[in-house]
């Protein structure tokens, strides 16, 4: 350090850089920069690092349940089973979460999706489990799941019917919330079918109030499909909200949904998440190993819920490897709770992408995502990450589980296979003003 220099923190350097940053297309190149350090209110660049990362208002939800300090993790029945569910599948899935060790990694919600109920309410207007597929009832199933130290999720709809034309909860919010609580449900996914054309801003708050009054703490997952931009209003209503329509098990669907969810990165945080770029398709067979690795990496970086959507009773070793990566899961569950975003585009039609976001401990997560059909070198530049070019960074590869650079400066490059994603933790060292 030169005599008389003043050591400054990495946070302060980020402030200096973020104030000056702007969305630009660099002259003479095909690289577009999307500044990482934008304010959460979408109103331009923040003048204060602490404003950028201020989480004091996150979690102050009218739902008042204290949940979702990190994105939810678990399993959901829909992506693989659809309507072909029964209590045996749910029990065996709970057992598999335990036996595989996935539960120990945080996958604790066992969420039943549509088709659990009978086609009509009973004579007292109550929802009834399908007697053929859930003969023991939901209460007994919840007791079984709780006996495994897991949590049970249930499904309903903010319409007169569910998407598979079972009774919905519109105009039955109080009775249904009380029923779910009496069964011991820990999670409610609340869908958007057969909604009579009523605005979701009118239909979703009544269930919030009903859950508040139920006497049980229940995670409230709003599945509104992004129709009326729930990121703008749902953090006062639920613990998470869908920002897109349904995912399917394909590269085209997954990448499209990632792009749609990226738009709302400023609005997520502890207590309320852009939860649903939808459930994970990892392991369902429609994408390659590399594509599933990208899927899991970007969902983790975006602080999306990690809700497994495959049959974990019969998953392959490759699927388990992806879903059980502790380092990637730690990115998703990082307590700072800032959603990562797309920050740099290059290559044909912007298919060489850098995604990133801040983590606790003065770190960054950086993903090099090759959405092109050919392998290529992708470079993350410090300017795009909000780092001073002279900052020295150590780099940990989260998929190779090794340090790949100890003192990287200015930029970092890697050869990335087609449709693959490499994921890293950048840990900057302190530098001094004399070095700038």
Coordinates of C-alpha atoms in Angstrom, one line a residue:
X1 CA 0.0 0.0 0.0
X2 CA 1.4 3.4 -0.9
X3 CA 2.1 5.9 1.9
X4 CA -0.9 8.0 2.7
X5 CA -3.4 5.8 0.8
X6 CA -6.8 5.0 2.4
X7 CA -8.2 1.5 2.4
X8 CA -11.9 1.4 1.4
X9 CA -14.4 -1.4 1.5
X10 CA -15.6 -3.3 -1.5
X11 CA -19.1 -2.0 -0.7
X12 CA -18.0 1.6 -1.1
X13 CA -16.3 0.8 -4.4
X14 CA -19.6 -0.7 -5.6
X15 CA -21.3 2.6 -4.7
X16 CA -18.8 4.5 -6.8
X17 CA -19.2 2.2 -9.8
X18 CA -23.0 1.9 -9.5
X19 CA -23.5 5.6 -9.5
X20 CA -21.7 5.9 -12.8
X21 CA -23.1 2.8 -14.4
X22 CA -25.6 2.9 -17.2
X23 CA -27.2 0.5 -19.7
X24 CA -25.1 0.9 -22.8
X25 CA -24.1 -0.9 -26.0
X26 CA -20.3 -0.7 -26.1
X27 CA -19.2 0.9 -29.3
X28 CA -17.5 -1.4 -31.7
X29 CA -18.6 -4.6 -29.8
X30 CA -21.6 -6.8 -29.5
X31 CA -21.7 -6.6 -25.8
X32 CA -24.6 -5.1 -24.0
X33 CA -24.2 -4.2 -20.3
X34 CA -27.2 -4.3 -18.0
X35 CA -26.0 -2.7 -14.7
X36 CA -26.1 -5.1 -11.7
X37 CA -26.5 -2.3 -9.1
X38 CA -30.0 -1.0 -9.8
X39 CA -32.3 0.3 -7.0
X40 CA -35.1 -2.0 -5.9
X41 CA -37.8 0.5 -6.7
X42 CA -36.9 0.6 -10.4
X43 CA -36.4 4.3 -10.3
X44 CA -32.9 4.4 -11.6
X45 CA -29.5 4.1 -10.0
X46 CA -29.2 4.1 -6.2
X47 CA -26.9 6.7 -4.6
X48 CA -26.2 4.5 -1.6
X49 CA -25.0 1.0 -1.3
X50 CA -27.1 0.5 1.8
X51 CA -30.2 1.7 -0.1
X52 CA -29.5 -0.9 -2.8
X53 CA -29.3 -3.7 -0.3
X54 CA -31.7 -2.3 2.3
X55 CA -33.9 -5.2 3.4
X56 CA -35.7 -3.4 6.2
X57 CA -39.0 -3.4 4.5
X58 CA -38.8 -7.0 3.2
X59 CA -41.0 -9.4 5.2
X60 CA -43.3 -6.6 6.4
X61 CA -46.2 -8.3 4.8
X62 CA -49.9 -8.1 5.6
X63 CA -49.7 -11.9 5.6
X64 CA -47.9 -11.6 9.0
X65 CA -46.6 -15.1 9.1
X66 CA -42.8 -14.6 9.3
X67 CA -42.2 -17.2 6.6
X68 CA -40.1 -17.1 3.4
X69 CA -37.0 -15.4 4.7
X70 CA -35.3 -17.5 2.0
X71 CA -37.0 -19.0 -1.1
X72 CA -39.0 -22.1 -0.4
X73 CA -37.6 -25.6 -1.1
X74 CA -39.3 -28.9 -1.5
X75 CA -41.2 -30.9 -4.0
X76 CA -44.4 -30.4 -6.0
X77 CA -46.5 -33.2 -7.6
X78 CA -47.7 -31.4 -10.8
X79 CA -44.7 -31.4 -13.3
X80 CA -44.3 -35.2 -13.3
X81 CA -47.6 -36.7 -12.0
X82 CA -50.2 -34.2 -13.1
X83 CA -53.5 -35.6 -11.9
X84 CA -52.1 -39.1 -11.4
X85 CA -51.5 -38.6 -7.7
X86 CA -52.6 -40.5 -4.6
X87 CA -51.6 -40.7 -0.9
X88 CA -49.1 -43.5 -1.6
X89 CA -47.2 -41.3 -4.0
X90 CA -47.1 -38.5 -1.5
X91 CA -45.9 -40.8 1.4
X92 CA -43.3 -42.5 -0.8
X93 CA -42.0 -39.1 -1.9
X94 CA -41.7 -37.9 1.7
X95 CA -39.8 -41.1 2.4
X96 CA -37.5 -40.5 -0.6
X97 CA -36.7 -36.9 0.5
X98 CA -35.5 -38.4 3.8
X99 CA -33.6 -41.4 2.4
X100 CA -31.8 -39.5 -0.3
X101 CA -30.7 -36.7 2.1
X102 CA -32.5 -34.1 0.1
X103 CA -34.5 -33.1 3.1
X104 CA -31.3 -32.4 5.0
X105 CA -30.4 -30.0 2.2
X106 CA -33.6 -27.9 2.7
X107 CA -36.1 -29.7 0.6
X108 CA -38.8 -29.9 3.2
X109 CA -42.2 -29.0 1.6
X110 CA -44.1 -31.9 0.1
X111 CA -46.7 -30.1 -2.0
X112 CA -49.8 -31.7 -3.4
X113 CA -51.0 -29.9 -6.5
X114 CA -54.4 -30.1 -8.3
X115 CA -56.7 -33.2 -8.3
X116 CA -56.5 -34.1 -4.7
X117 CA -60.2 -33.2 -4.0
X118 CA -63.5 -34.7 -5.1
X119 CA -65.4 -33.1 -7.9
X120 CA -67.9 -31.4 -5.6
X121 CA -68.1 -30.0 -2.0
X122 CA -70.0 -32.0 0.6
X123 CA -73.5 -31.1 1.9
X124 CA -72.0 -28.6 4.3
X125 CA -70.0 -26.8 1.6
X126 CA -66.6 -28.2 2.6
X127 CA -63.9 -29.5 0.3
X128 CA -63.5 -33.3 0.4
X129 CA -60.4 -35.4 -0.5
X130 CA -61.0 -37.8 -3.3
X131 CA -62.0 -41.0 -1.6
X132 CA -60.3 -43.2 -4.2
X133 CA -56.9 -41.5 -4.2
X134 CA -56.8 -40.1 -0.7
X135 CA -58.9 -42.5 1.3
X136 CA -57.2 -41.7 4.6
X137 CA -57.8 -38.0 4.2
X138 CA -55.4 -35.0 4.2
X139 CA -55.1 -34.8 8.0
X140 CA -53.7 -38.3 8.2
X141 CA -51.3 -37.6 5.3
X142 CA -50.2 -34.4 7.0
X143 CA -49.5 -36.3 10.2
X144 CA -47.4 -38.8 8.3
X145 CA -45.4 -36.1 6.6
X146 CA -44.9 -34.2 9.8
X147 CA -43.7 -37.4 11.4
X148 CA -40.8 -37.2 8.9
X149 CA -40.1 -33.6 10.1
X150 CA -41.3 -32.4 6.7
X151 CA -44.1 -30.0 5.8
X152 CA -47.3 -30.6 3.7
X153 CA -48.5 -28.3 1.0
X154 CA -52.1 -28.2 -0.4
X155 CA -53.5 -26.7 -3.5
X156 CA -56.6 -24.6 -4.3
X157 CA -57.7 -21.9 -6.8
X158 CA -58.8 -18.3 -6.6
X159 CA -61.7 -19.1 -8.9
X160 CA -64.9 -21.2 -8.8
X161 CA -63.0 -24.2 -10.1
X162 CA -59.4 -25.4 -10.1
X163 CA -57.6 -25.8 -13.4
X164 CA -58.7 -29.4 -13.5
X165 CA -62.3 -28.5 -12.6
X166 CA -62.3 -29.4 -8.9
X167 CA -64.0 -26.9 -6.5
X168 CA -62.1 -23.6 -6.2
X169 CA -62.0 -21.4 -3.1
X170 CA -63.4 -18.2 -4.5
X171 CA -66.1 -17.0 -2.0
X172 CA -65.1 -19.9 0.3
X173 CA -61.8 -18.4 1.5
X174 CA -62.6 -18.5 5.3
X175 CA -64.0 -22.0 5.4
X176 CA -61.3 -23.4 3.2
X177 CA -58.4 -21.7 5.1
X178 CA -59.9 -23.0 8.4
X179 CA -60.1 -26.5 6.9
X180 CA -56.5 -26.5 5.6
X181 CA -55.4 -25.3 9.0
X182 CA -57.3 -28.1 10.8
X183 CA -55.7 -30.6 8.5
X184 CA -52.2 -29.3 9.4
X185 CA -51.3 -27.9 6.0
X186 CA -48.2 -25.8 5.9
X187 CA -48.3 -24.4 2.4
X188 CA -51.0 -23.2 0.0
X189 CA -50.5 -22.9 -3.7
X190 CA -53.4 -20.7 -4.9
X191 CA -54.1 -20.9 -8.7
X192 CA -55.9 -18.6 -11.1
X193 CA -58.3 -20.7 -13.2
X194 CA -62.0 -20.0 -13.7
X195 CA -61.7 -16.6 -12.0
X196 CA -64.9 -15.1 -13.5
X197 CA -62.8 -12.2 -14.9
X198 CA -62.3 -10.7 -11.5
X199 CA -59.1 -8.9 -11.0
X200 CA -56.5 -10.8 -9.0
X201 CA -56.0 -7.8 -6.8
X202 CA -59.5 -8.5 -5.5
X203 CA -59.4 -12.3 -5.4
X204 CA -56.0 -13.0 -3.7
X205 CA -56.2 -10.7 -0.6
X206 CA -59.3 -12.5 0.9
X207 CA -57.3 -15.7 1.2
X208 CA -54.5 -13.8 2.9
X209 CA -56.9 -12.6 5.5
X210 CA -58.4 -16.0 5.9
X211 CA -55.0 -17.6 6.4
X212 CA -54.1 -14.9 8.9
X213 CA -57.3 -15.8 10.9
X214 CA -56.9 -19.6 10.6
X215 CA -54.7 -19.9 13.6
X216 CA -52.0 -21.8 11.7
X217 CA -48.9 -20.4 9.9
X218 CA -49.3 -21.4 6.2
X219 CA -47.0 -20.3 3.4
X220 CA -49.1 -18.5 0.8
X221 CA -47.9 -19.1 -2.8
X222 CA -49.8 -16.9 -5.3
X223 CA -50.0 -18.6 -8.7
X224 CA -51.4 -15.7 -10.7
X225 CA -49.3 -16.4 -13.8
X226 CA -48.0 -12.8 -14.0
X227 CA -51.2 -11.7 -15.6
X228 CA -51.4 -8.3 -13.7
X229 CA -47.7 -8.0 -12.8
X230 CA -47.9 -9.5 -9.2
X231 CA -44.4 -8.3 -8.4
X232 CA -45.9 -4.8 -8.1
X233 CA -48.5 -5.8 -5.5
X234 CA -48.2 -9.3 -4.2
X235 CA -45.6 -8.8 -1.6
X236 CA -48.3 -7.2 0.5
X237 CA -50.4 -10.4 0.0
X238 CA -48.3 -13.6 -0.2
X239 CA -45.0 -15.1 0.4
X240 CA -44.3 -15.7 -3.2
X241 CA -45.9 -15.1 -6.6
X242 CA -45.9 -16.4 -10.1
X243 CA -44.4 -14.0 -12.6
X244 CA -44.9 -16.2 -15.7
X245 CA -47.2 -18.8 -17.2
X246 CA -46.5 -22.5 -16.7
X247 CA -43.1 -24.0 -17.5
X248 CA -42.8 -27.1 -19.6
X249 CA -39.9 -29.5 -19.8
X250 CA -38.0 -27.9 -22.7
X251 CA -35.1 -25.6 -23.3
X252 CA -37.3 -23.1 -25.1
X253 CA -39.8 -22.8 -22.2
X254 CA -37.1 -22.7 -19.5
X255 CA -35.1 -19.9 -21.2
X256 CA -38.1 -17.9 -22.0
X257 CA -39.4 -18.0 -18.5
X258 CA -36.0 -17.1 -17.1
X259 CA -36.0 -14.0 -19.2
X260 CA -39.6 -13.1 -18.2
X261 CA -38.7 -13.4 -14.5
X262 CA -35.5 -11.4 -14.8
X263 CA -37.6 -8.3 -15.4
X264 CA -38.9 -8.3 -11.8
X265 CA -35.6 -8.8 -10.0
X266 CA -35.9 -5.5 -8.2
X267 CA -39.0 -6.6 -6.4
X268 CA -38.0 -9.8 -4.6
X269 CA -36.5 -10.2 -1.2
X270 CA -36.9 -11.9 2.2
X271 CA -40.5 -12.5 3.0
X272 CA -41.7 -12.3 -0.7
X273 CA -40.2 -13.9 -3.7
X274 CA -40.7 -13.9 -7.5
X275 CA -41.4 -17.6 -6.9
X276 CA -42.5 -19.0 -9.8
X277 CA -40.7 -18.8 -12.8
X278 CA -42.4 -22.1 -11.9
X279 CA -41.3 -25.4 -10.5
X280 CA -38.1 -27.2 -11.5
X281 CA -38.2 -29.6 -14.5
X282 CA -34.8 -31.2 -13.6
X283 CA -34.9 -34.9 -14.1
X284 CA -38.1 -35.1 -16.2
X285 CA -36.3 -36.1 -19.4
X286 CA -37.0 -33.2 -21.8
X287 CA -33.7 -31.5 -21.5
X288 CA -30.0 -32.5 -21.5
X289 CA -27.8 -32.7 -18.5
X290 CA -26.2 -29.4 -19.5
X291 CA -29.6 -27.7 -19.9
X292 CA -30.8 -29.0 -16.6
X293 CA -27.6 -27.7 -15.0
X294 CA -28.3 -24.3 -16.5
X295 CA -31.9 -24.5 -15.3
X296 CA -30.9 -25.3 -11.7
X297 CA -28.1 -22.7 -11.7
X298 CA -30.3 -19.8 -13.0
X299 CA -33.2 -20.7 -10.7
X300 CA -30.9 -20.7 -7.7
X301 CA -29.3 -17.4 -8.8
X302 CA -32.7 -15.8 -9.3
X303 CA -33.8 -16.7 -5.8
X304 CA -36.6 -18.8 -7.3
X305 CA -38.2 -21.5 -5.2
X306 CA -36.4 -24.8 -5.6
X307 CA -39.4 -27.0 -5.8
X308 CA -38.4 -30.4 -7.4
X309 CA -40.8 -31.5 -10.1
X310 CA -39.6 -35.0 -10.9
X311 CA -40.2 -38.4 -9.4
X312 CA -37.5 -38.4 -6.8
X313 CA -38.3 -42.0 -5.9
X314 CA -36.7 -43.0 -9.2
X315 CA -34.3 -40.3 -10.1
X316 CA -31.0 -40.9 -11.8
X317 CA -27.6 -40.2 -10.3
X318 CA -27.2 -37.2 -12.6
X319 CA -30.5 -35.7 -11.4
X320 CA -29.5 -36.2 -7.8
X321 CA -26.1 -34.6 -8.4
X322 CA -27.8 -31.5 -9.8
X323 CA -30.4 -31.2 -7.1
X324 CA -28.0 -31.9 -4.2
X325 CA -25.3 -29.3 -5.0
X326 CA -24.9 -27.7 -1.6
X327 CA -22.9 -24.7 -3.0
X328 CA -25.6 -23.8 -5.6
X329 CA -28.3 -24.3 -3.0
X330 CA -26.4 -21.9 -0.7
X331 CA -26.6 -19.2 -3.4
X332 CA -30.4 -19.6 -3.5
X333 CA -30.7 -19.6 0.3
X334 CA -28.2 -16.7 0.9
X335 CA -29.5 -14.5 3.7
X336 CA -28.9 -11.2 1.8
X337 CA -31.8 -12.2 -0.3
X338 CA -31.1 -10.2 -3.5
X339 CA -32.3 -11.7 -6.7
X340 CA -29.6 -12.1 -9.3
X341 CA -30.2 -10.9 -12.8
X342 CA -28.9 -10.8 -16.4
X343 CA -26.1 -8.3 -16.6
X344 CA -24.1 -8.8 -19.8
X345 CA -25.0 -10.1 -23.3
X346 CA -22.8 -10.8 -26.2
X347 CA -22.6 -13.2 -29.2
X348 CA -25.3 -14.0 -31.7
X349 CA -28.6 -12.5 -30.5
X350 CA -27.1 -12.1 -27.1
X351 CA -26.8 -15.8 -26.5
X352 CA -23.5 -15.5 -24.5
X353 CA -24.8 -14.3 -21.2
X354 CA -23.5 -13.3 -17.8
X355 CA -25.9 -13.4 -14.9
X356 CA -25.0 -12.3 -11.4
X357 CA -25.9 -10.8 -8.1
X358 CA -24.6 -9.9 -4.7
X359 CA -24.4 -12.3 -1.8
X360 CA -23.7 -11.9 1.9
X361 CA -20.1 -11.7 3.0
X362 CA -19.2 -9.2 0.4
X363 CA -19.4 -11.8 -2.4
X364 CA -20.9 -12.0 -5.9
X365 CA -22.5 -15.0 -7.6
X366 CA -21.7 -15.0 -11.3
X367 CA -23.1 -17.4 -14.0
X368 CA -21.7 -17.7 -17.5
X369 CA -24.6 -19.1 -19.5
X370 CA -24.1 -20.2 -23.1
X371 CA -27.5 -20.2 -24.8
X372 CA -25.9 -20.6 -28.2
X373 CA -25.8 -23.9 -30.1
X374 CA -22.0 -24.0 -30.1
X375 CA -19.4 -24.0 -27.3
X376 CA -17.7 -20.6 -26.8
X377 CA -15.6 -18.5 -24.5
X378 CA -17.7 -16.2 -22.3
X379 CA -16.1 -13.3 -20.5
X380 CA -17.4 -11.6 -17.4
X381 CA -16.1 -8.0 -17.2
X382 CA -15.6 -6.3 -13.9
X383 CA -17.4 -3.2 -15.2
X384 CA -20.6 -5.2 -15.8
X385 CA -20.4 -6.7 -12.3
X386 CA -20.0 -3.3 -10.7
X387 CA -16.4 -3.9 -9.7
X388 CA -13.5 -1.5 -10.1
X389 CA -11.3 -3.0 -12.8
X390 CA -8.3 -3.2 -10.4
X391 CA -10.1 -5.2 -7.8
X392 CA -8.5 -8.6 -7.2
X393 CA -11.0 -11.5 -6.9
X394 CA -10.8 -15.1 -5.9
X395 CA -13.1 -17.3 -7.8
X396 CA -14.7 -20.6 -6.7
X397 CA -16.4 -22.9 -9.3
X398 CA -19.6 -24.2 -7.8
X399 CA -20.0 -27.2 -10.1
X400 CA -16.3 -28.3 -10.1
X401 CA -16.1 -27.5 -6.4
X402 CA -12.7 -25.9 -6.7
X403 CA -11.0 -22.6 -6.7
X404 CA -10.2 -21.6 -10.3
X405 CA -8.6 -18.2 -9.7
X406 CA -6.9 -16.6 -6.7
X407 CA -6.2 -13.1 -7.9
X408 CA -8.3 -12.4 -11.0
X409 CA -8.4 -8.8 -12.1
X410 CA -10.5 -6.9 -14.7
X411 CA -12.2 -9.9 -16.3
X412 CA -12.8 -13.7 -16.1
X413 CA -13.3 -16.0 -19.0
X414 CA -14.3 -19.7 -19.4
X415 CA -15.0 -22.1 -22.2
X416 CA -18.7 -23.0 -21.9
X417 CA -20.4 -25.8 -23.8
X418 CA -23.5 -25.2 -25.8
X419 CA -26.6 -24.8 -23.5
X420 CA -24.4 -25.2 -20.4
X421 CA -23.9 -22.8 -17.5
X422 CA -20.9 -22.3 -15.3
X423 CA -21.4 -20.9 -11.9
X424 CA -19.0 -19.1 -9.6
X425 CA -18.6 -17.2 -6.3
X426 CA -16.4 -14.1 -6.7
X427 CA -14.8 -12.9 -3.4
X428 CA -13.1 -9.5 -3.9
X429 CA -10.1 -8.5 -1.8
X430 CA -9.9 -5.1 -0.2
X431 CA -8.1 -2.5 -2.3
X432 CA -6.9 1.0 -1.6
X433 CA -7.8 4.3 -3.2
X434 CA -4.2 4.6 -4.4
X435 CA -4.8 1.5 -6.6
X436 CA -7.8 3.0 -8.3

